[in-house]
XYZ file of C-alpha atoms in Angstrom:
675
model
C 6.575 -15.132 -39.967
C 4.041 -12.875 -38.258
C 1.326 -13.690 -40.806
C -2.054 -12.260 -39.874
C -5.620 -11.839 -41.074
C -6.063 -8.288 -39.718
C -6.301 -6.068 -42.833
C -3.788 -3.351 -41.931
C -1.023 -5.551 -40.533
C 2.086 -5.886 -42.677
C 1.938 -9.673 -42.332
C -1.535 -9.662 -43.879
C -0.583 -7.470 -46.808
C 2.575 -9.452 -47.563
C 0.663 -12.744 -47.423
C -2.110 -11.385 -49.658
C 0.256 -9.894 -52.238
C 1.975 -13.152 -53.170
C -0.964 -14.973 -54.787
C -2.492 -11.706 -56.015
C 0.522 -10.982 -58.231
C 0.916 -14.465 -59.601
C 3.360 -16.226 -57.317
C 2.915 -19.938 -58.079
C 5.183 -21.398 -55.402
C 4.190 -22.638 -51.977
C 3.475 -20.247 -49.108
C 3.617 -21.149 -45.401
C 2.068 -18.664 -42.937
C 3.616 -18.887 -39.458
C 1.456 -17.764 -36.530
C 1.096 -19.807 -33.295
C -2.448 -18.525 -32.732
C -4.015 -19.534 -36.068
C -4.652 -22.771 -37.952
C -5.519 -21.184 -41.300
C -4.910 -17.758 -42.884
C -6.248 -16.512 -46.249
C -6.800 -20.088 -47.384
C -3.340 -21.336 -46.366
C -2.638 -23.884 -43.652
C -0.853 -22.048 -40.814
C 2.102 -23.317 -38.747
C 2.977 -22.583 -35.138
C 6.690 -22.087 -35.869
C 9.201 -22.266 -38.683
C 10.390 -25.591 -37.306
C 6.936 -27.078 -38.046
C 7.002 -26.225 -41.769
C 7.328 -29.631 -43.493
C 9.085 -28.620 -46.742
C 12.269 -26.800 -47.743
C 11.895 -23.007 -47.640
C 13.696 -20.527 -49.923
C 12.725 -17.211 -48.330
C 11.426 -16.052 -44.962
C 9.413 -12.825 -44.851
C 9.788 -11.654 -41.250
C 6.840 -9.428 -40.275
C 7.229 -9.482 -36.489
C 8.021 -6.549 -34.171
C 11.633 -5.409 -33.889
C 12.326 -7.030 -30.495
C 11.314 -10.434 -31.896
C 13.395 -10.215 -35.088
C 16.712 -11.569 -33.674
C 14.945 -14.686 -32.373
C 13.105 -15.154 -35.673
C 16.372 -14.916 -37.567
C 17.971 -17.564 -35.355
C 14.978 -19.836 -35.984
C 15.450 -19.394 -39.740
C 19.113 -20.314 -39.419
C 18.289 -23.439 -37.435
C 15.689 -24.415 -40.051
C 18.214 -23.974 -42.901
C 16.410 -21.090 -44.613
C 18.978 -19.254 -46.751
C 17.435 -15.778 -46.959
C 15.058 -13.420 -45.177
C 13.357 -10.063 -45.694
C 13.074 -8.073 -42.449
C 10.436 -5.317 -42.423
C 10.827 -4.057 -38.840
C 12.549 -0.765 -38.038
C 13.988 0.518 -34.776
C 17.551 -0.723 -35.206
C 20.779 1.277 -35.344
C 22.148 4.486 -33.828
C 19.843 6.725 -31.876
C 18.373 5.593 -28.598
C 19.986 3.132 -26.234
C 17.173 0.670 -27.035
C 17.732 0.856 -30.791
C 21.461 0.303 -30.273
C 20.742 -2.729 -28.088
C 18.409 -4.160 -30.726
C 20.998 -3.533 -33.432
C 23.617 -5.411 -31.426
C 21.265 -8.362 -30.903
C 20.277 -8.402 -34.577
C 23.901 -8.335 -35.713
C 24.762 -11.237 -33.416
C 21.729 -13.244 -34.584
C 22.613 -12.610 -38.225
C 26.176 -13.815 -37.741
C 25.034 -16.893 -35.867
C 22.263 -17.820 -38.308
C 24.143 -17.597 -41.615
C 20.952 -16.242 -43.247
C 21.285 -13.572 -45.962
C 19.172 -10.598 -44.877
C 17.460 -7.854 -46.850
C 16.764 -4.990 -44.443
C 15.845 -4.359 -41.711
C 13.668 -1.292 -42.132
C 12.706 -2.278 -45.668
C 9.387 -2.032 -47.433
C 10.382 -5.270 -49.146
C 11.041 -6.429 -52.656
C 9.021 -7.193 -55.759
C 10.056 -9.369 -58.675
C 7.389 -8.837 -61.291
C 8.502 -11.717 -63.501
C 8.011 -14.339 -60.753
C 5.268 -12.703 -58.711
C 7.408 -12.610 -55.575
C 5.893 -9.489 -54.036
C 7.452 -9.759 -50.581
C 6.259 -6.283 -49.681
C 3.662 -4.485 -47.614
C 3.621 -1.358 -49.822
C 0.164 0.148 -50.453
C 0.904 1.314 -54.004
C 0.441 -2.193 -55.390
C -3.238 -2.004 -54.470
C -3.644 0.466 -57.352
C -2.124 -1.994 -59.798
C 1.353 -2.715 -61.091
C 2.735 -2.062 -64.572
C 5.164 -4.822 -65.598
C 8.171 -3.505 -67.432
C 11.935 -3.595 -67.724
C 13.197 -0.980 -65.231
C 14.964 -2.118 -62.052
C 14.721 0.186 -59.031
C 17.069 -0.149 -56.049
C 16.523 2.211 -53.137
C 17.503 2.644 -49.517
C 14.217 4.432 -48.901
C 11.121 2.359 -49.515
C 8.936 5.427 -49.722
C 11.037 7.133 -52.394
C 11.645 3.899 -54.266
C 7.966 3.024 -54.429
C 6.816 6.548 -55.296
C 9.360 7.556 -57.924
C 10.351 4.046 -59.002
C 6.857 2.634 -59.440
C 3.799 4.825 -58.860
C 5.250 7.910 -60.567
C 6.812 6.026 -63.488
C 3.511 4.233 -64.064
C 1.894 7.581 -64.922
C 4.199 7.751 -67.932
C 3.574 4.177 -69.046
C 6.879 2.897 -67.651
C 6.839 -0.425 -65.816
C 9.247 -2.084 -63.403
C 10.761 -5.555 -63.360
C 12.439 -5.246 -59.966
C 11.865 -2.928 -57.036
C 14.164 -3.608 -54.092
C 14.373 -1.555 -50.909
C 17.645 -2.484 -49.199
C 16.717 -0.543 -46.056
C 19.397 -0.385 -43.363
C 21.601 -2.884 -45.244
C 22.539 -5.115 -42.333
C 23.720 -7.597 -44.947
C 22.579 -7.286 -48.571
C 23.756 -4.004 -50.085
C 22.561 -1.947 -53.018
C 25.783 -2.838 -54.828
C 24.994 -6.572 -54.582
C 21.467 -6.056 -55.872
C 22.814 -3.917 -58.710
C 25.233 -6.670 -59.730
C 22.360 -9.156 -59.692
C 19.837 -7.223 -61.783
C 22.548 -6.240 -64.287
C 22.728 -9.904 -65.323
C 19.057 -9.967 -66.335
C 18.713 -9.578 -70.106
C 15.183 -8.215 -69.679
C 16.326 -5.183 -67.677
C 16.526 -2.014 -69.787
C 17.816 0.416 -67.174
C 18.471 0.701 -63.455
C 17.536 3.454 -61.011
C 19.497 3.915 -57.781
C 18.172 6.057 -54.908
C 20.806 6.010 -52.165
C 21.626 7.886 -49.000
C 25.074 6.331 -48.711
C 27.078 3.132 -49.060
C 29.196 0.905 -46.863
C 31.721 0.265 -49.629
C 31.806 2.996 -52.245
C 34.348 1.226 -54.422
C 32.240 -1.896 -54.657
C 29.313 0.315 -55.641
C 31.494 1.862 -58.362
C 32.440 -1.600 -59.625
C 28.787 -2.658 -59.672
C 27.847 0.430 -61.692
C 30.696 -0.243 -64.113
C 29.554 -3.869 -64.524
C 25.963 -2.797 -65.234
C 27.017 -0.159 -67.755
C 29.326 -2.638 -69.494
C 26.325 -4.980 -69.783
C 24.394 -2.244 -71.604
C 22.221 -1.297 -68.605
C 22.259 2.490 -68.028
C 22.292 3.411 -64.334
C 20.545 6.593 -63.127
C 21.709 7.669 -59.676
C 19.949 9.998 -57.226
C 21.772 10.864 -53.996
C 19.597 11.897 -51.088
C 20.900 13.573 -47.934
C 22.891 16.046 -50.010
C 22.968 18.722 -47.317
C 25.814 17.026 -45.449
C 28.810 19.298 -45.983
C 31.241 16.514 -45.109
C 31.437 13.209 -43.298
C 31.979 13.641 -39.552
C 34.215 10.573 -39.657
C 36.795 12.384 -41.765
C 38.609 14.383 -39.106
C 41.427 15.799 -41.224
C 41.533 19.425 -42.333
C 41.131 18.422 -45.982
C 38.442 15.810 -45.339
C 36.355 18.285 -43.373
C 36.225 20.586 -46.403
C 35.398 17.957 -49.058
C 31.675 17.250 -49.434
C 30.378 13.678 -49.410
C 27.561 14.254 -51.914
C 29.947 15.787 -54.437
C 32.265 12.803 -54.118
C 29.362 10.390 -54.631
C 28.360 12.214 -57.813
C 31.910 12.327 -59.160
C 32.674 8.708 -58.263
C 29.531 7.230 -59.807
C 29.830 9.448 -62.891
C 33.371 8.144 -63.304
C 32.031 4.587 -63.003
C 29.524 5.332 -65.788
C 26.312 6.302 -63.987
C 24.050 9.159 -65.043
C 23.684 11.426 -62.014
C 20.284 13.048 -61.461
C 20.224 16.195 -59.356
C 16.597 15.833 -58.272
C 13.654 13.463 -58.518
C 12.258 14.861 -61.790
C 15.586 14.311 -63.543
C 15.692 10.787 -62.084
C 12.247 9.865 -63.399
C 12.696 11.562 -66.776
C 16.071 9.951 -67.453
C 14.618 6.509 -66.686
C 11.746 7.241 -69.085
C 14.262 8.037 -71.818
C 16.393 4.949 -71.207
C 13.399 2.633 -70.922
C 12.107 3.866 -74.283
C 15.512 3.283 -75.867
C 15.762 6.861 -77.151
C 18.762 8.151 -75.197
C 20.895 10.427 -77.374
C 24.380 9.197 -78.340
C 25.898 12.622 -77.717
C 25.197 16.045 -76.267
C 24.187 17.888 -79.467
C 20.533 18.741 -79.985
C 18.470 20.170 -82.789
C 15.235 22.038 -82.161
C 12.123 22.917 -84.139
C 10.089 25.664 -82.476
C 6.792 27.495 -83.090
C 8.158 30.950 -82.185
C 11.313 32.908 -81.529
C 10.540 32.868 -77.808
C 10.681 29.076 -77.701
C 13.938 29.166 -79.649
C 15.481 31.530 -77.103
C 14.223 29.376 -74.222
C 15.862 26.352 -75.857
C 19.167 28.163 -76.287
C 19.144 29.278 -72.648
C 18.329 25.790 -71.348
C 20.948 24.094 -73.537
C 23.606 26.503 -72.334
C 22.602 26.022 -68.688
C 22.704 22.226 -68.836
C 25.726 21.692 -71.055
C 24.134 20.694 -74.371
C 25.192 22.003 -77.759
C 23.008 23.474 -80.526
C 25.254 23.079 -83.590
C 24.577 24.964 -86.811
C 23.038 22.628 -89.432
C 25.733 20.868 -91.426
C 23.743 20.051 -94.578
C 21.151 22.102 -96.505
C 17.561 20.970 -97.072
C 16.821 18.514 -99.872
C 15.042 19.966 -102.916
C 11.740 18.624 -101.572
C 12.342 20.188 -98.139
C 13.607 23.459 -99.606
C 10.303 24.290 -101.219
C 8.619 24.215 -97.800
C 11.452 25.947 -95.931
C 12.683 28.440 -98.534
C 11.708 31.661 -96.802
C 12.835 30.616 -93.320
C 16.157 31.227 -91.576
C 17.978 27.871 -91.795
C 19.373 27.860 -88.275
C 19.258 25.681 -85.140
C 16.824 26.135 -83.421
C 14.645 26.321 -86.531
C 11.650 28.602 -85.976
C 9.159 27.383 -88.582
C 6.802 30.316 -87.970
C 9.483 32.551 -89.506
C 8.188 31.276 -92.841
C 5.481 33.603 -94.076
C 3.267 30.883 -95.529
C 3.977 28.141 -93.024
C 1.574 25.212 -93.312
C 1.394 21.545 -92.272
C 4.040 20.620 -94.814
C 6.441 23.140 -93.214
C 6.473 21.322 -89.866
C 7.104 17.977 -91.558
C 9.926 19.395 -93.684
C 11.504 21.097 -90.666
C 11.467 17.918 -88.565
C 12.841 15.864 -91.461
C 15.621 18.382 -92.175
C 16.783 18.815 -88.559
C 16.561 15.082 -87.772
C 18.715 14.327 -90.821
C 21.643 16.462 -89.609
C 24.790 14.374 -89.005
C 25.959 16.672 -86.193
C 22.776 16.308 -84.090
C 22.050 13.548 -81.544
C 18.413 14.308 -80.661
C 15.619 16.541 -81.944
C 13.241 18.593 -79.788
C 9.960 19.615 -81.395
C 8.018 22.239 -79.443
C 4.297 22.354 -80.181
C 3.001 24.511 -77.332
C -0.807 24.125 -77.237
C -1.392 23.333 -80.919
C -1.834 19.585 -80.363
C -4.982 20.174 -78.372
C -6.624 20.138 -81.804
C -7.272 16.703 -83.328
C -6.384 17.921 -86.837
C -2.959 19.156 -85.701
C -2.326 15.895 -83.859
C -2.848 13.979 -87.092
C -0.469 16.314 -88.932
C 2.160 15.942 -86.225
C 1.920 12.148 -86.290
C 2.307 12.190 -90.064
C 5.425 14.368 -89.762
C 6.936 12.059 -87.136
C 6.318 8.955 -89.226
C 7.867 10.658 -92.243
C 11.010 11.472 -90.240
C 11.365 7.992 -88.712
C 13.827 6.593 -91.308
C 16.510 8.850 -89.794
C 16.296 6.826 -86.531
C 17.009 10.049 -84.690
C 15.561 10.287 -81.160
C 12.699 12.797 -81.371
C 11.050 14.408 -78.364
C 7.862 16.460 -78.286
C 6.907 19.218 -75.937
C 3.671 21.047 -75.196
C 0.099 20.254 -74.157
C -1.795 17.348 -75.653
C -4.083 14.521 -74.572
C -2.926 11.482 -72.546
C -4.149 9.265 -75.376
C -1.966 11.044 -77.918
C 1.028 10.881 -75.563
C 0.521 7.102 -75.445
C 0.265 6.984 -79.240
C 3.520 8.937 -79.559
C 5.238 6.505 -77.159
C 4.273 3.739 -79.583
C 6.050 5.733 -82.295
C 9.139 6.140 -80.089
C 8.480 9.802 -79.239
C 8.464 10.857 -75.579
C 6.360 13.844 -74.605
C 7.144 16.573 -72.056
C 5.097 19.598 -71.071
C 7.960 21.925 -70.071
C 10.778 22.657 -72.556
C 13.435 23.243 -69.916
C 12.503 20.025 -68.105
C 13.088 18.106 -71.324
C 16.488 19.715 -71.869
C 17.439 18.883 -68.261
C 16.393 15.269 -68.759
C 18.485 14.999 -71.922
C 21.476 16.470 -70.094
C 21.268 13.557 -67.629
C 20.563 10.834 -70.199
C 23.198 11.971 -72.707
C 26.765 10.683 -72.305
C 28.595 12.583 -69.604
C 31.418 14.866 -70.691
C 33.315 13.357 -67.733
C 33.122 9.811 -69.033
C 36.765 8.686 -68.967
C 36.830 5.133 -67.531
C 37.617 4.607 -63.881
C 41.265 3.639 -63.499
C 41.655 1.223 -60.593
C 40.165 0.655 -57.140
C 43.109 1.611 -54.918
C 43.490 0.380 -51.314
C 41.462 2.035 -48.599
C 42.728 0.839 -45.215
C 45.993 0.328 -43.393
C 47.963 0.687 -40.188
C 48.849 4.093 -38.844
C 52.084 5.767 -39.867
C 52.926 7.605 -36.649
C 53.182 11.363 -36.163
C 52.093 14.230 -38.405
C 54.721 14.856 -41.086
C 55.670 18.321 -42.347
C 58.701 20.030 -43.817
C 61.504 18.170 -45.547
C 60.207 14.742 -44.520
C 56.850 15.474 -46.164
C 58.542 16.808 -49.299
C 60.619 13.623 -49.617
C 57.516 11.439 -49.343
C 55.499 13.341 -51.957
C 57.494 12.653 -55.085
C 56.287 13.741 -58.507
C 55.438 17.205 -57.167
C 57.782 20.193 -57.310
C 58.262 21.652 -53.833
C 59.439 25.125 -52.883
C 62.879 24.714 -51.329
C 62.900 25.626 -47.641
C 65.989 26.667 -45.681
C 65.823 26.187 -41.886
C 67.307 29.135 -39.995
C 68.093 29.472 -36.296
C 68.974 33.144 -35.863
C 68.077 36.420 -37.624
C 71.339 36.868 -39.537
C 71.040 33.425 -41.097
C 67.576 34.367 -42.354
C 68.964 37.625 -43.782
C 71.765 35.791 -45.588
C 69.310 33.424 -47.272
C 67.060 36.332 -48.266
C 69.988 38.224 -49.822
C 70.636 35.209 -52.028
C 67.015 34.376 -52.963
C 65.413 37.806 -53.375
C 61.864 38.298 -52.014
C 61.164 35.556 -49.464
C 58.542 34.145 -47.131
C 59.326 33.224 -43.521
C 57.187 30.652 -41.736
C 57.138 28.208 -38.858
C 56.858 24.639 -40.164
C 54.340 23.353 -37.635
C 52.149 20.307 -38.077
C 49.683 21.390 -35.400
C 48.421 24.617 -36.978
C 46.458 24.290 -40.204
C 45.914 28.072 -40.374
C 49.402 29.479 -39.837
C 48.496 32.983 -41.009
C 45.807 33.375 -38.342
C 48.263 32.690 -35.494
C 51.105 34.776 -36.959
C 53.302 31.881 -38.114
C 53.828 33.301 -41.632
C 55.533 36.569 -42.648
C 56.085 37.920 -46.146
C 56.786 38.584 -48.856
C 59.872 40.343 -47.536
C 63.085 41.844 -48.842
C 66.348 41.265 -46.974
C 66.083 44.565 -45.093
C 62.958 43.459 -43.222
C 63.796 39.805 -42.587
C 65.465 40.189 -39.176
C 62.459 42.001 -37.714
C 60.087 39.401 -39.184
C 62.214 36.589 -37.751
C 61.878 38.034 -34.254
C 58.109 38.360 -34.675
C 57.862 34.725 -35.792
C 59.827 33.482 -32.796
C 57.443 35.326 -30.462
C 54.385 33.965 -32.334
C 55.821 30.461 -32.214
C 56.122 30.665 -28.442
C 52.542 31.927 -28.068
C 51.302 29.088 -30.294
C 53.165 26.449 -28.271
C 55.217 25.370 -31.280
C 58.735 25.938 -29.925
C 59.966 22.660 -31.398
C 59.024 23.717 -34.946
C 61.741 25.280 -37.133
C 61.615 28.650 -38.845
C 62.286 28.322 -42.560
C 62.928 30.734 -45.417
C 61.401 30.102 -48.842
C 61.701 32.032 -52.071
C 58.511 33.999 -52.705
C 56.468 32.358 -55.459
C 53.873 34.226 -57.503
C 51.047 32.717 -59.523
C 47.542 31.349 -59.112
C 46.959 29.633 -55.767
C 45.327 26.205 -55.605
C 44.917 23.830 -52.685
C 45.322 20.096 -53.225
C 44.250 17.500 -50.709
C 44.186 13.766 -50.280
C 41.989 12.109 -47.673
C 40.345 8.850 -46.633
C 36.635 9.077 -47.336
C 34.659 6.669 -45.111
C 32.742 5.381 -48.147
C 35.177 5.531 -51.084
C 38.532 5.340 -49.338
C 41.476 7.171 -50.908
C 40.175 10.395 -52.482
C 41.490 13.757 -53.623
C 40.282 17.324 -53.822
C 41.346 20.498 -55.571
C 40.184 23.933 -54.497
C 40.795 27.627 -54.724
C 43.793 27.870 -52.423
C 45.408 30.190 -49.945
C 43.939 31.594 -46.774
C 40.343 31.636 -48.079
C 39.994 27.889 -48.783
C 37.162 27.340 -46.287
C 35.572 30.720 -46.943
C 35.249 30.346 -50.716
C 34.538 26.574 -50.690
C 35.325 26.371 -54.395
C 36.068 22.648 -54.368
C 36.063 19.589 -56.658
C 36.558 16.023 -55.417
C 37.234 12.599 -56.940
C 38.101 9.050 -55.962
C 41.844 8.364 -56.255
C 43.685 7.799 -58.491
C 42.831 10.160 -61.340
C 44.314 10.465 -64.812
C 45.801 13.693 -66.122
C 42.677 14.324 -68.230
C 40.455 13.815 -65.182
C 42.693 16.095 -63.124
C 42.373 18.851 -65.732
C 38.600 18.464 -65.749
C 38.490 18.728 -61.949
C 40.578 21.887 -61.961
C 38.577 23.482 -64.766
C 35.322 22.762 -62.901
C 36.325 25.284 -60.212
C 34.680 28.690 -60.300
C 38.121 30.298 -60.123
C 39.422 28.401 -63.177
C 39.269 31.512 -65.440
C 42.219 32.810 -63.403
C 44.228 29.821 -64.621
C 43.211 30.376 -68.232
C 44.316 34.023 -68.263
C 41.844 36.601 -66.969
C 42.021 40.411 -67.059
C 45.153 40.429 -69.177
C 47.111 37.909 -67.089
C 49.103 35.257 -68.943
C 47.658 31.727 -68.735
C 48.898 29.594 -65.857
C 50.541 26.196 -66.251
C 47.368 24.076 -66.079
C 49.229 20.963 -67.235
C 51.669 21.230 -64.344
C 48.821 21.661 -61.854
C 47.092 18.586 -63.285
C 50.303 16.538 -63.016
C 50.644 17.544 -59.364
C 47.076 16.412 -58.647
C 47.735 13.106 -60.441
C 50.880 12.546 -58.353
C 48.972 13.230 -55.135
C 46.140 10.900 -56.191
C 48.582 8.083 -56.959
C 50.334 8.642 -53.638
C 47.005 8.283 -51.799
C 45.928 5.234 -53.800
C 49.274 3.454 -53.386
C 49.825 4.221 -49.705
C 47.614 1.374 -48.415
C 45.629 3.789 -46.291
C 48.665 4.884 -44.236
C 47.662 8.544 -44.434
C 44.415 9.996 -43.177
C 45.019 13.192 -45.147
C 47.542 15.170 -47.137
C 47.242 18.953 -47.441
C 49.100 21.009 -50.036
C 48.140 24.647 -49.584
C 49.023 26.596 -51.493
C 50.152 25.042 -54.727
C 51.426 28.046 -56.710
C 50.694 27.602 -60.402
C 53.185 29.666 -62.372
C 52.758 30.957 -65.924
C 52.456 28.430 -68.768
C 55.542 26.267 -69.140
C 57.015 27.269 -65.769
C 55.445 24.569 -63.604
C 53.593 24.490 -60.301
C 55.226 24.440 -56.886
C 53.930 23.203 -53.514
C 54.669 25.758 -50.798
C 53.221 24.115 -47.680
C 52.699 20.361 -47.172
C 51.242 18.408 -44.252
C 50.648 14.644 -43.951
C 48.356 13.283 -41.227
C 48.719 9.566 -40.395
C 45.868 7.125 -40.216
C 46.275 5.832 -36.678
C 43.579 3.178 -37.011
C 45.058 -0.309 -36.960
C 44.469 -2.859 -39.716
C 42.074 -4.884 -37.611
C 40.057 -1.970 -36.267
C 36.406 -1.749 -37.261
C 35.586 1.379 -39.286
C 33.779 4.098 -37.351
């Protein structure tokens, strides 16, 4: 619809691409001002097309798209690709068009890919329903599936860029604005194709994060590695999460954690995305995170050690000595990992072969990196290297080369199962993405995400009763100074505070005093009463708590607009927002996952015992985070957020205690549309 003969129009390019790439089905151009286009009979409207139609490619301007979609529905066409942009938030006109498009979609019953999509290409059937220019330079058929919400990024990194490395695609789908068909649905579909080797996801966001997690888990279970690249990472938090905790937790971090938990390999930038797909497509992904290295100098060895440490890969010491045949070539070298073969005084061609064979035969290594620098510019050295690789092939160990060589030799090495990189650190980064994640414990369960509001903010004893499974600091309400003194005489050092649900930062408005001994409690009580009046919190009680010492964490539960019930852990106390030392995850989490989250914090050395301090009770902190995550997942979305700050983690074996707790209700009704 909107077919044309003018060269630069999208309708022309889409019409031309179908026969050019081997589509053998019937094509019906629709244009009321033409009788024939590119050799096809042309029809004035969809209603005039005489035969059943499987797919409509809508190439008309945005204001005409709603009408075109209604025509497709009336004609019984089940699916459509909509190229036009200009829908959605922004101007009043784009909002009006979005409203009309949504209404037309609902009325038509047509499944829609887009709008604002560059289209889709199915290499195996020749259905190139796209207007992308890259196809004019040729297409490399292959086994990678690319799903993107940005046509430009999907086409560049998922097709044109991969093609430079000899990697071809089987699917490339730009889901665009996702009026209807989502990336998760496309992922579920391509995961069922036995010819797909790996799947690349380039996403800005998702309507339903948990469905996306399930789709990733399904693909991984089917043996299809998923490489995920999140764009729009600069968002500190979703504006739709209005709670104190939700405003601190970052959306990009939650995406990474959630999809890693589901089994995806998270790329931090476009080079990692492309390189990981290269590795998976070649079938040479390492089974673990231990690498062996053969280097041409000590400098390369040091560079390898630095890169492995930076990206979380191990360089284990060789577990078995060289064979007698290998020993004769390696005898004068230092038998370490990395193995610097130039440390051998009489190193020759046989030395490189013996070194590769010895390192690749180690049982405690998952991949071998062979640095060659510029030596493979020489034809003679290329032949020697190929001979060494072939000799090492019985080990079936993934081997990667690095340095400068010719494109022809790179292609020859790909035939031998060896991928080539020019930069050593880039290769190590790629392996860190393609190797199994250290955070690979299976996702537990989806957990509900919506529900009816629970009423007012809950603090104090009511909040402590709701949050079971967490030890809470006992609080004693007091109503005059002498009562506060009496409690302090019994407890020892104490904290006084106003239990207010309207002030997230009590310290800043003078609603916390302490630690105090009994002699200073009466004066502090009077100061709190004055501060309470200034803060407009006269209905909030003053309470006395025993002073707790230990490492301060902050725990939070919140409703993420994409993933629903989620949790965070952070460096706690009054500097939570200042330090922004935070880790997030989709709820619920297991105890092992909770420990990993806590240990990922920059302040975690304080928990492990720093500067002579005894270790803190990490297990108790993890159990508290698990309890909070289960509370959020089981609460049917009743709570917008839960803040526990601080959680005081005592010394090992003495537990962790929540000092201040606040629950914010989700006041959106069950039938309300999400923001």
